[in-house]
Tab-separated table of C-alpha atoms and ligand atoms in Angstrom:
chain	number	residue	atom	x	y	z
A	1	UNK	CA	5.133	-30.545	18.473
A	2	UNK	CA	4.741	-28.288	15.429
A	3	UNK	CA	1.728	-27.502	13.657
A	4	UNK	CA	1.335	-27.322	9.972
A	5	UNK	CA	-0.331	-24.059	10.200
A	6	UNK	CA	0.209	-21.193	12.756
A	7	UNK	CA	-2.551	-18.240	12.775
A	8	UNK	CA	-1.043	-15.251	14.630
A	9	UNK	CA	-3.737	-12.623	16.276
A	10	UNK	CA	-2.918	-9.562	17.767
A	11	UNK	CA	-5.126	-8.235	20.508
A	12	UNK	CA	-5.720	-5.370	22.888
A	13	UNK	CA	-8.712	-5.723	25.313
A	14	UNK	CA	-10.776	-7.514	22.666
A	15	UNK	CA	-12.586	-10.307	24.971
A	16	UNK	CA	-15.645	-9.518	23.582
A	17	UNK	CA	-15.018	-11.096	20.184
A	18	UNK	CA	-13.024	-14.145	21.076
A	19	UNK	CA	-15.091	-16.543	21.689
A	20	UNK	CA	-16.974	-15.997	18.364
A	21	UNK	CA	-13.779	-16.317	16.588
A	22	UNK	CA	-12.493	-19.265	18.111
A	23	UNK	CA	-15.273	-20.988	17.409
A	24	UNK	CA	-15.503	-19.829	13.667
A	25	UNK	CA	-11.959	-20.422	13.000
A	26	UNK	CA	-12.192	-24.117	14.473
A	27	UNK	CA	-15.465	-24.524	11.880
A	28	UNK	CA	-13.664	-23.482	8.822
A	29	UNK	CA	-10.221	-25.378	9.778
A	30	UNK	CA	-11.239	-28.302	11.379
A	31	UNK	CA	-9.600	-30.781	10.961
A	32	UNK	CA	-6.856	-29.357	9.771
A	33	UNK	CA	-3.379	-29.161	12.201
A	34	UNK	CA	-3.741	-25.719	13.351
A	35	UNK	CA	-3.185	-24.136	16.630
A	36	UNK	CA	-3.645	-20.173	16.736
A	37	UNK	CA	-1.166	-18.020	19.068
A	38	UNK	CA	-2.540	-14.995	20.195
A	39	UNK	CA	-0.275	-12.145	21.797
A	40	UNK	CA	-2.145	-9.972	24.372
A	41	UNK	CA	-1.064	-6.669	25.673
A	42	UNK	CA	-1.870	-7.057	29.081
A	43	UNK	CA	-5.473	-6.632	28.181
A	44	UNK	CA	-7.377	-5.789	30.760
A	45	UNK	CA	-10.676	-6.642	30.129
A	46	UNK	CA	-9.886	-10.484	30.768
A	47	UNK	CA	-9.020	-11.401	27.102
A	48	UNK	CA	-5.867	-13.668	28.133
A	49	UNK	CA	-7.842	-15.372	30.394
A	50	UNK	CA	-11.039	-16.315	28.456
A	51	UNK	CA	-8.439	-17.809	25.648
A	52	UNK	CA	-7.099	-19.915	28.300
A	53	UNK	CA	-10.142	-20.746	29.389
A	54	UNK	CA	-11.531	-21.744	25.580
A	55	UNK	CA	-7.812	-23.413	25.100
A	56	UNK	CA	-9.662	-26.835	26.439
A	57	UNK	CA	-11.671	-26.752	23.739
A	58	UNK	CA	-9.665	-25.580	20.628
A	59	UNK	CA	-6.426	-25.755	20.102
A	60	UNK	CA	-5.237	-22.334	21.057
A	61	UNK	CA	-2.718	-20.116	23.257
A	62	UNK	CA	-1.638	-16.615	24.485
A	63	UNK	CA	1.469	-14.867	25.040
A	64	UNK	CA	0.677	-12.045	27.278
A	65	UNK	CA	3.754	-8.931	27.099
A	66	UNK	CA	3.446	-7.065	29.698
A	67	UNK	CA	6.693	-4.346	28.759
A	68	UNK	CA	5.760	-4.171	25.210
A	69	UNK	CA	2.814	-2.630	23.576
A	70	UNK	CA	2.062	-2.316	19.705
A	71	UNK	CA	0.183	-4.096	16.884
A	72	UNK	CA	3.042	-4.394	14.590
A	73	UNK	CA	5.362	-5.933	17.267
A	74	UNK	CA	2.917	-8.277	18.829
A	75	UNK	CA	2.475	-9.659	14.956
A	76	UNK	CA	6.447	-10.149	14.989
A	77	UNK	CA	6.494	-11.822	18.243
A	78	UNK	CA	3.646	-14.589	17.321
A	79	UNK	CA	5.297	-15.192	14.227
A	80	UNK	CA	8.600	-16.028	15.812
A	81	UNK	CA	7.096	-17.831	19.093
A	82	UNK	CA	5.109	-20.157	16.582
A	83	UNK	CA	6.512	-22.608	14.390
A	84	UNK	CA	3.865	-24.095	11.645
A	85	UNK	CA	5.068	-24.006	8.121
A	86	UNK	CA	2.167	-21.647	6.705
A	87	UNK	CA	1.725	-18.591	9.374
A	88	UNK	CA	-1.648	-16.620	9.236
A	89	UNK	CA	-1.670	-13.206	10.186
A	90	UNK	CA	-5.302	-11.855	11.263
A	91	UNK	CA	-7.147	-9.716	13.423
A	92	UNK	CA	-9.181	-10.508	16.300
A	93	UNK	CA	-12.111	-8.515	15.897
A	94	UNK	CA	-14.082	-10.538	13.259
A	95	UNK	CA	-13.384	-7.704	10.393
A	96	UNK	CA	-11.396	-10.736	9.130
A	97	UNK	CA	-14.250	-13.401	8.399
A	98	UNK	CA	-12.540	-16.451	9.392
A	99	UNK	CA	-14.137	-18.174	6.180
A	100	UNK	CA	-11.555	-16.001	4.123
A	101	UNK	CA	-8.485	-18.423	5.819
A	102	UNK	CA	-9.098	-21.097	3.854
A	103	UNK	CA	-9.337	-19.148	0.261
A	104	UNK	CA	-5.467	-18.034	1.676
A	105	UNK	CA	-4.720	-21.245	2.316
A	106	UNK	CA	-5.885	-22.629	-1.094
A	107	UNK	CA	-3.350	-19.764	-2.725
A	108	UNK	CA	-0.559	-21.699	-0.486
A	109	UNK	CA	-1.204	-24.899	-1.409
A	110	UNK	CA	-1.168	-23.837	-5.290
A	111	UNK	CA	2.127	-22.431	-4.945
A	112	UNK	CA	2.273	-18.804	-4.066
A	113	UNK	CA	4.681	-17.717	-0.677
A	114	UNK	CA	2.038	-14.926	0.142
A	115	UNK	CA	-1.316	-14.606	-0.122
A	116	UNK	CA	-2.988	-10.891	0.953
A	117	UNK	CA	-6.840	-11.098	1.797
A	118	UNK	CA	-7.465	-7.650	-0.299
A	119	UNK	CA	-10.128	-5.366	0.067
A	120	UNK	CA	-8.996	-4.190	-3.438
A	121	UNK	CA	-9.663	-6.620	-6.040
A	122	UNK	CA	-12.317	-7.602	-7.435
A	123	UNK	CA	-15.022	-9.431	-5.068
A	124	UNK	CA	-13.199	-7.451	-1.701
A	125	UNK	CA	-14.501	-4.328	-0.361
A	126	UNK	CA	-15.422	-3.010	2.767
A	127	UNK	CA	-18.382	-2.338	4.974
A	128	UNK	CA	-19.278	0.836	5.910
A	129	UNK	CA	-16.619	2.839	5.698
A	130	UNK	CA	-17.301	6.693	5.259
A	131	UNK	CA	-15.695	8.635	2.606
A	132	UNK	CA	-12.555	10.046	4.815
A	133	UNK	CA	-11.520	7.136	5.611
A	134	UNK	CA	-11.736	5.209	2.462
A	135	UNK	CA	-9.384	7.907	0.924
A	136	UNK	CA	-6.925	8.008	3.634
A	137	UNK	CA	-6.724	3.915	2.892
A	138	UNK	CA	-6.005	4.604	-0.956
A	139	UNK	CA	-4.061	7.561	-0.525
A	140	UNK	CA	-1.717	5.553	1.996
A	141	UNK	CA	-1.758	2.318	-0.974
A	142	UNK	CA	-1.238	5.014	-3.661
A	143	UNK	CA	2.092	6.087	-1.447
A	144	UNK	CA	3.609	2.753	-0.907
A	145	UNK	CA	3.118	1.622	-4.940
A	146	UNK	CA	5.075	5.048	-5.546
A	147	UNK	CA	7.328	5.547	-3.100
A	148	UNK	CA	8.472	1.001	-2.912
A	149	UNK	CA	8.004	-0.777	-5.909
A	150	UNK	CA	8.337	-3.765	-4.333
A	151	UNK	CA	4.621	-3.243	-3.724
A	152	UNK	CA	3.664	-2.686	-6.973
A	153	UNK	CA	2.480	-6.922	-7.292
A	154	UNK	CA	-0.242	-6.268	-4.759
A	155	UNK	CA	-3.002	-4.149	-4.464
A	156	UNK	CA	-3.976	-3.742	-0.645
A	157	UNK	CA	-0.246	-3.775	0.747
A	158	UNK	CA	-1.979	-2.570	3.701
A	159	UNK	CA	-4.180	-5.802	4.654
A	160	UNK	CA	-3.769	-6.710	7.824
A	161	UNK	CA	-4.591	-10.316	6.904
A	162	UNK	CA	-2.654	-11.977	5.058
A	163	UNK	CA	-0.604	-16.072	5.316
A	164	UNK	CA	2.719	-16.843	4.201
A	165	UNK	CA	4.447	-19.905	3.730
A	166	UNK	CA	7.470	-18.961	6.732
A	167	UNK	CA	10.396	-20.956	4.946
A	168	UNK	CA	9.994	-17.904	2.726
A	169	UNK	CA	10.257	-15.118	5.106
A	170	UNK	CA	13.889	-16.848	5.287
A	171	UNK	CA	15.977	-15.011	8.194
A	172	UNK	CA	14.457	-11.530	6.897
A	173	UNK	CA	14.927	-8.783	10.063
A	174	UNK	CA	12.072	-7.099	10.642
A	175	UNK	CA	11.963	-3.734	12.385
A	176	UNK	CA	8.328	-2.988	12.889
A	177	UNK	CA	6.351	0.109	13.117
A	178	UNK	CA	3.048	1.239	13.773
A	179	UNK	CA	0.317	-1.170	12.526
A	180	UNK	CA	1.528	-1.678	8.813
A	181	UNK	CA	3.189	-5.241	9.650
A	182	UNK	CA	2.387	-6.583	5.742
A	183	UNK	CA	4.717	-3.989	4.470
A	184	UNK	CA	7.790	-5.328	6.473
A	185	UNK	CA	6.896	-8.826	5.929
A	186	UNK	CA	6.464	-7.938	1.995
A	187	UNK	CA	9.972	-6.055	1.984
A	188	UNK	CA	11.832	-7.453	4.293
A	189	UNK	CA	10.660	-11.151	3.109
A	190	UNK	CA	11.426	-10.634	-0.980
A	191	UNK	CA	8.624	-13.223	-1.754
A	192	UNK	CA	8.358	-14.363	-5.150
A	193	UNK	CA	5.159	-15.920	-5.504
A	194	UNK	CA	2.219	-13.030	-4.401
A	195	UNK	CA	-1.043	-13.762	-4.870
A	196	UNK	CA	-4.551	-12.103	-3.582
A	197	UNK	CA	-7.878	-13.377	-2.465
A	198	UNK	CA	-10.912	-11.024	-1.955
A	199	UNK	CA	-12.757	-10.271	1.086
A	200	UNK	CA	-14.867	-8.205	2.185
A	201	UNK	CA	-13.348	-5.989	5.297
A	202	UNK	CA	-16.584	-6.167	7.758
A	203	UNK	CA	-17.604	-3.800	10.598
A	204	UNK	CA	-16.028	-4.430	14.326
A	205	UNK	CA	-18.218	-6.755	16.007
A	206	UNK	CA	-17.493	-5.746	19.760
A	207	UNK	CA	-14.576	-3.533	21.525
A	208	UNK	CA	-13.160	-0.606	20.425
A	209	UNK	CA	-11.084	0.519	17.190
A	210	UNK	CA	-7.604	0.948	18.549
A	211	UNK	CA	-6.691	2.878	15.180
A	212	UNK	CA	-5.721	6.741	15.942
A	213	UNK	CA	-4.281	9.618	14.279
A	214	UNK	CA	-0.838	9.102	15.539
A	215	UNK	CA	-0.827	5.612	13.591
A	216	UNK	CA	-1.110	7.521	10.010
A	217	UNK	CA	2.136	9.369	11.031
A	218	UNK	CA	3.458	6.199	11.947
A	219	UNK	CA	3.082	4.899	8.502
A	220	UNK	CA	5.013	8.226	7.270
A	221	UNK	CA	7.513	7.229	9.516
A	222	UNK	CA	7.472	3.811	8.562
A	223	UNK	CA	7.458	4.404	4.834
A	224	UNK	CA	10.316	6.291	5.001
A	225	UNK	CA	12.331	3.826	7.134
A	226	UNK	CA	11.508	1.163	4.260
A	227	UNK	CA	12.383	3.692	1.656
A	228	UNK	CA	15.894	4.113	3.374
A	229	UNK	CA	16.808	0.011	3.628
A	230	UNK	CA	15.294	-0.471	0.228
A	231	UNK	CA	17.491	2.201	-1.485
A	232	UNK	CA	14.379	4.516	-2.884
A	233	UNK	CA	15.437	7.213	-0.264
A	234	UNK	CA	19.021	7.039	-1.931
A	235	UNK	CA	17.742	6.797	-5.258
A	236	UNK	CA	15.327	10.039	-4.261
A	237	UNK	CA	18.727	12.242	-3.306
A	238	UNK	CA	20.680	10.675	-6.957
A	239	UNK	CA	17.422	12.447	-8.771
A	240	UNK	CA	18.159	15.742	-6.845
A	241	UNK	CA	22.048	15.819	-7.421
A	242	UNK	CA	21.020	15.494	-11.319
A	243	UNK	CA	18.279	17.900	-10.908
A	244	UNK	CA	21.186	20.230	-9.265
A	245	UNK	CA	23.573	19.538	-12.276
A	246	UNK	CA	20.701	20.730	-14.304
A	247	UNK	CA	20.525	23.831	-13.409
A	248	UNK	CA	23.947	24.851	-13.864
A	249	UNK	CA	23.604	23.038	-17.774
A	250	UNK	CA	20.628	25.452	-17.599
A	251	UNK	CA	22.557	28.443	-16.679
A	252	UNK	CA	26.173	27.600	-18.206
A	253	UNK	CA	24.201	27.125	-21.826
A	254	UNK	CA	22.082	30.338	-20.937
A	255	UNK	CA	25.494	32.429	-20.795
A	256	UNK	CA	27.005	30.993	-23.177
A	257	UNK	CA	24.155	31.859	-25.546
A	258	UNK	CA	23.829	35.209	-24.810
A	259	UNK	CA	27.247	36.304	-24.221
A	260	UNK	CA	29.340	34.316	-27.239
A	261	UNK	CA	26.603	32.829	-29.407
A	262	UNK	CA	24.877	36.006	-30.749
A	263	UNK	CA	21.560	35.769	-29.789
A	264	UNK	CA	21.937	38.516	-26.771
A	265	UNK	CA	18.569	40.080	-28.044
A	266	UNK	CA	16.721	37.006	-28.256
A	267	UNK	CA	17.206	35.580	-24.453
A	268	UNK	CA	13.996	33.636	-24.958
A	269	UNK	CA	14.939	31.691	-27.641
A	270	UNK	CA	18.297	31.098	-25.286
A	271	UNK	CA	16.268	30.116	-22.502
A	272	UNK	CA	14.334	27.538	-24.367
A	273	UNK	CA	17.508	26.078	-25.546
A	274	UNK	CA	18.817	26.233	-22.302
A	275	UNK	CA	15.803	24.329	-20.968
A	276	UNK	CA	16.055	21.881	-23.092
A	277	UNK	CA	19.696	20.532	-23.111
A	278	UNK	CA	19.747	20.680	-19.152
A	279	UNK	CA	16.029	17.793	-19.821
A	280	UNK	CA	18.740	15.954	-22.026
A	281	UNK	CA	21.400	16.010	-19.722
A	282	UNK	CA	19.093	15.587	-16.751
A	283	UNK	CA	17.886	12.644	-18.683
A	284	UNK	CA	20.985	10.602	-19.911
A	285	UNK	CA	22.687	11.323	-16.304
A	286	UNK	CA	19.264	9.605	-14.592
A	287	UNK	CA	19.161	7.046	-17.172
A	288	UNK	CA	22.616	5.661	-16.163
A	289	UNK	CA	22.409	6.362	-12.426
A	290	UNK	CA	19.725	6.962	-10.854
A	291	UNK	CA	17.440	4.400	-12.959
A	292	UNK	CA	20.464	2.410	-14.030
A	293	UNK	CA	18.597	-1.198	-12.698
A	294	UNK	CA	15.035	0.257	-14.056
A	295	UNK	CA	15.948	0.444	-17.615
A	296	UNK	CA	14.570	-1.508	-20.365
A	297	UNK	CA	16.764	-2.088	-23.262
A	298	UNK	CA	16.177	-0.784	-26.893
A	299	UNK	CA	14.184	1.268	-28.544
A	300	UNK	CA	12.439	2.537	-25.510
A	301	UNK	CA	15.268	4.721	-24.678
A	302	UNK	CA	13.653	7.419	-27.201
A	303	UNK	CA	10.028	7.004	-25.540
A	304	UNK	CA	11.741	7.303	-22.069
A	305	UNK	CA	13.133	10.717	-23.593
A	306	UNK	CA	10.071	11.855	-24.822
A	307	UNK	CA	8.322	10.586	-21.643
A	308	UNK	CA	10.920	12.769	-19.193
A	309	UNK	CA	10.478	15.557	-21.287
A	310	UNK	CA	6.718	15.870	-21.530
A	311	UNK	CA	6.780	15.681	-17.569
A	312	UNK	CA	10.044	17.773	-16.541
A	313	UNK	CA	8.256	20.121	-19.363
A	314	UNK	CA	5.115	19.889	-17.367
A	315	UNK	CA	6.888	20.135	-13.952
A	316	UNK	CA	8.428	23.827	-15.742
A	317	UNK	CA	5.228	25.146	-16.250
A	318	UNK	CA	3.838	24.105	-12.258
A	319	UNK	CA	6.902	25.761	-11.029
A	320	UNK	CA	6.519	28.544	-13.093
A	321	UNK	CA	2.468	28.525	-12.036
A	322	UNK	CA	3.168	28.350	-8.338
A	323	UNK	CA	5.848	31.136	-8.611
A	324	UNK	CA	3.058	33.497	-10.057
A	325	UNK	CA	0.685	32.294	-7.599
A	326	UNK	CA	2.686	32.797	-4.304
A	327	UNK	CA	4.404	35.516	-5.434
A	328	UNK	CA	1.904	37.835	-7.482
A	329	UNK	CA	-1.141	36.255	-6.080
A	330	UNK	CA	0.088	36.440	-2.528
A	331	UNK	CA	2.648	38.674	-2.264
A	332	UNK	CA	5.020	36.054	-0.931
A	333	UNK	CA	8.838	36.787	-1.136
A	334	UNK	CA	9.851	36.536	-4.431
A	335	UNK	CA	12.901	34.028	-3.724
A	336	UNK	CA	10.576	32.192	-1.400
A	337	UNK	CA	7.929	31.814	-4.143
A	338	UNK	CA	10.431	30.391	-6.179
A	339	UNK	CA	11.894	27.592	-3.652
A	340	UNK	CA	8.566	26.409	-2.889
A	341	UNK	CA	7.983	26.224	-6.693
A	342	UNK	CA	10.830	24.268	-7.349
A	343	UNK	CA	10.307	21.714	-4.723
A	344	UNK	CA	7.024	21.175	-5.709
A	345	UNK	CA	8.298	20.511	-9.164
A	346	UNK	CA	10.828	17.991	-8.317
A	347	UNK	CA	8.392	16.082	-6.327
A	348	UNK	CA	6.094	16.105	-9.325
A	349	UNK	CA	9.006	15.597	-12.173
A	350	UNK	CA	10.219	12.326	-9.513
A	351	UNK	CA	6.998	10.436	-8.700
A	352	UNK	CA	5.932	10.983	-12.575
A	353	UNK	CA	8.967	10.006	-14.234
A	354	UNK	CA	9.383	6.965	-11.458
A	355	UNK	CA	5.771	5.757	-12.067
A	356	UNK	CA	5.926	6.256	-15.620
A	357	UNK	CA	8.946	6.872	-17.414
A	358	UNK	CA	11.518	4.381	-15.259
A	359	UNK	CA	9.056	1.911	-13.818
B	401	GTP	N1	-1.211	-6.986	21.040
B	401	GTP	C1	-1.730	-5.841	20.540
B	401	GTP	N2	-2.773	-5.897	19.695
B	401	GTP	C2	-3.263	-4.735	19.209
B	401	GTP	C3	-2.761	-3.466	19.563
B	401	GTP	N3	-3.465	-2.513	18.900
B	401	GTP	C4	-4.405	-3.166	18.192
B	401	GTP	N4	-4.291	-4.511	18.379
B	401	GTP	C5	-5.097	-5.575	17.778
B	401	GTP	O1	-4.889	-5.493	16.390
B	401	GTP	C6	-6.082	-5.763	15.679
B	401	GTP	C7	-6.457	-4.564	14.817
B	401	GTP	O2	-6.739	-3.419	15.617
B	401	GTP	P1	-8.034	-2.503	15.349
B	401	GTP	O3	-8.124	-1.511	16.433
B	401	GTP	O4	-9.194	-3.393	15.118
B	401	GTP	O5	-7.612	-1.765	14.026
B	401	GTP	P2	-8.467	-1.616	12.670
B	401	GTP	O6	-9.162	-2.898	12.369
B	401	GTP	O7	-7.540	-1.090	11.644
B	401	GTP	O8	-9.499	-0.502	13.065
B	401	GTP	P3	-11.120	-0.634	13.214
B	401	GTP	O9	-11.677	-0.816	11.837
B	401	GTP	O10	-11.511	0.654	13.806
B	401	GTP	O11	-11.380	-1.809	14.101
B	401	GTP	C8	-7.124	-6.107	16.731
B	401	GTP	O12	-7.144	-7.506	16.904
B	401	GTP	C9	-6.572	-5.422	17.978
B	401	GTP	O13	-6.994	-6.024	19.179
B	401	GTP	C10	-1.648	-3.439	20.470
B	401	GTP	O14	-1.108	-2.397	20.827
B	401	GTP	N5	-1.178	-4.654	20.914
B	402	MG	MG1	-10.438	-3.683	13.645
């Protein structure tokens, strides 16, 4: 018989915490229809089997894979081998204080499709954490609001606890990766209610951290996957093309200048000019396609201008600084110098003008 809620939990040889959270999940939900599925790779440190054992007292159950091992797929596979109408996603080490479900559950019944528990707003945090580590978390939030707007509504896109209402998630495929199941769920889902409770992300009570290096590439590998099915990576290769067209503006005004327009002697003031009709025509060509579904009507057409030219300005002048770093500093190839410097430019002159000027 269905359930009204469905909390999914992930876990890897984590019997040490279970029955603690079993029991603290039935206190804050009881009486509430709620069963929780848990999905168990082959654990072996007995974590199947205690849940089976504690299923006589709380309404519970595991799935054990036995081919399959990962975080973000073990998520996927509780969500679609449960069937309440509100699905809670959480760990099972008690860094997810059970309390926290029914703030998420509040958000649901008020009307939102998905509700984050976020370490980043105001009231959430996390316990102790060093300083690596807290960085690597922003930088990796800092990525995913540049690189997908679609995250932009939330501020810890990277919570791995979070409830949705699953009428919303609609028939949305989801192609997990790594340990950043949210993300998917967020993208994939196109929710159009988000909302975020605090709480504060506590230390691991018992077990050990499954979390490694290879998981941050993961993400990288992940993000770009997103970026791909969400058009960003496309959108990323229009903003090259354009910057490509600019250069020949640059160098086809350049000529002209010099050679027919009788200011031979004074190739800087050519230059300049050169400069800045290829930032127009960079501009107007990115305003119409690459941006063409980020512009805002108007007036701020002029400050969009001024905006890309400030930065692409900017972005000049870092090329121009990493050229004479590389290649006087160094003694890098000269043409080398130069490459690097221009690459390092267009990432700069794309996530500022995408953050700021096209948003
Ligand atoms: N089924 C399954 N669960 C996993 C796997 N890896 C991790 N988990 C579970 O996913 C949850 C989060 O994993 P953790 O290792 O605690 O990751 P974390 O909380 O980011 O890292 P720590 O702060 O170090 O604990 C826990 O409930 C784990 O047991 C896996 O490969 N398969
Ligand atoms: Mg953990």
């Amino acid at each position: 018989m269905s359930k009204s809620i469905s909390i999914v939990i992930p876990t890897y040889n984590e019997r040490e915490n279970i029955a603690d959270l079993a029991e603290r999940i039935h206190h804050a939900l009881s009486p509430r229809d709620y069963e929780v599925v848990f999905v168990d790779d082959n654990s072996k440190d007995g974590t199947a089997e205690l849940i089976n054992d504690l299923a006589a007292r709380y309404p519970l159950r595991v799935i054990v894979r036995k081919e399959e091992r990962g975080l973000a797929t073990a998520v996927i596979h509780g969500i679609e081998h449960s069937d309440g109408e509100t699905v809670v996603v959480m760990d099972a080490d008690l860094q997810h204080p059970p309390e926290v479900i029914t703030d998420l559950l509040g958000a649901i019944e008020k009307g939102a499709d998905i509700v984050i528990a976020s370490r980043y707003v105001k009231g959430g945090g996390m316990k102790e954490w060093g300083l690596i580590r807290k960085i690597i978390s922003k930088g990796a939030i800092v990525l995913a609001h540049l690189l997908l707007p679609a995250t932009r509504s939330v501020k810890d896109p990277m919570s791995g606890f979070f409830a949705f209402k699953r009428q919303a998630l609609g028939k949305a495929r989801l192609s997990p990766r790594g340990y950043k199941i949210l993300l998917e769920i967020m993208i994939e889902g196109k929710f159009k209610n988000t909302a975020e409770v605090p709480f504060i992300f506590e230390s691991r009570r018992g077990g050990e951290s499954k979390l490694n290096a290879k998981q941050q590439v993961e993400y990288l590998k992940h993000l770009f996957s997103l970026m791909r099915r969400t058009g960003e990576l496309w959108r990323f290769i229009k903003f090259c093309l354009v910057g490509a067209s600019g250069v020949g503006v640059n160098i086809g005004i350049f000529a002209l200048l010099t050679r027919l327009g009788g200011i031979g002697e004074k190739d800087f003031l050519a230059l300049a000019i050169a400069i800045e009709a290829s930032i127009i025509t960079n501009f107007i060509l990115n305003e119409f396609f690459t941006f063409r579904d980020r512009r805002a009507p108007g007036a701020s057409f002029l400050l969009r201008l001024l905006k890309f030219n400030v930065i692409c300005a900017a972005g000049a002048a870092i090329q121009a600084g990493i050229y004479g770093g590389l290649y006087h500093g160094l003694g890098l190839y000269d043409l080398v110098s130069d490459f690097i410097g221009i690459i390092i430019a267009t990432l700069w002159n794309y996530v500022l003008n995408q953050w700021l000027t096209w948003k």
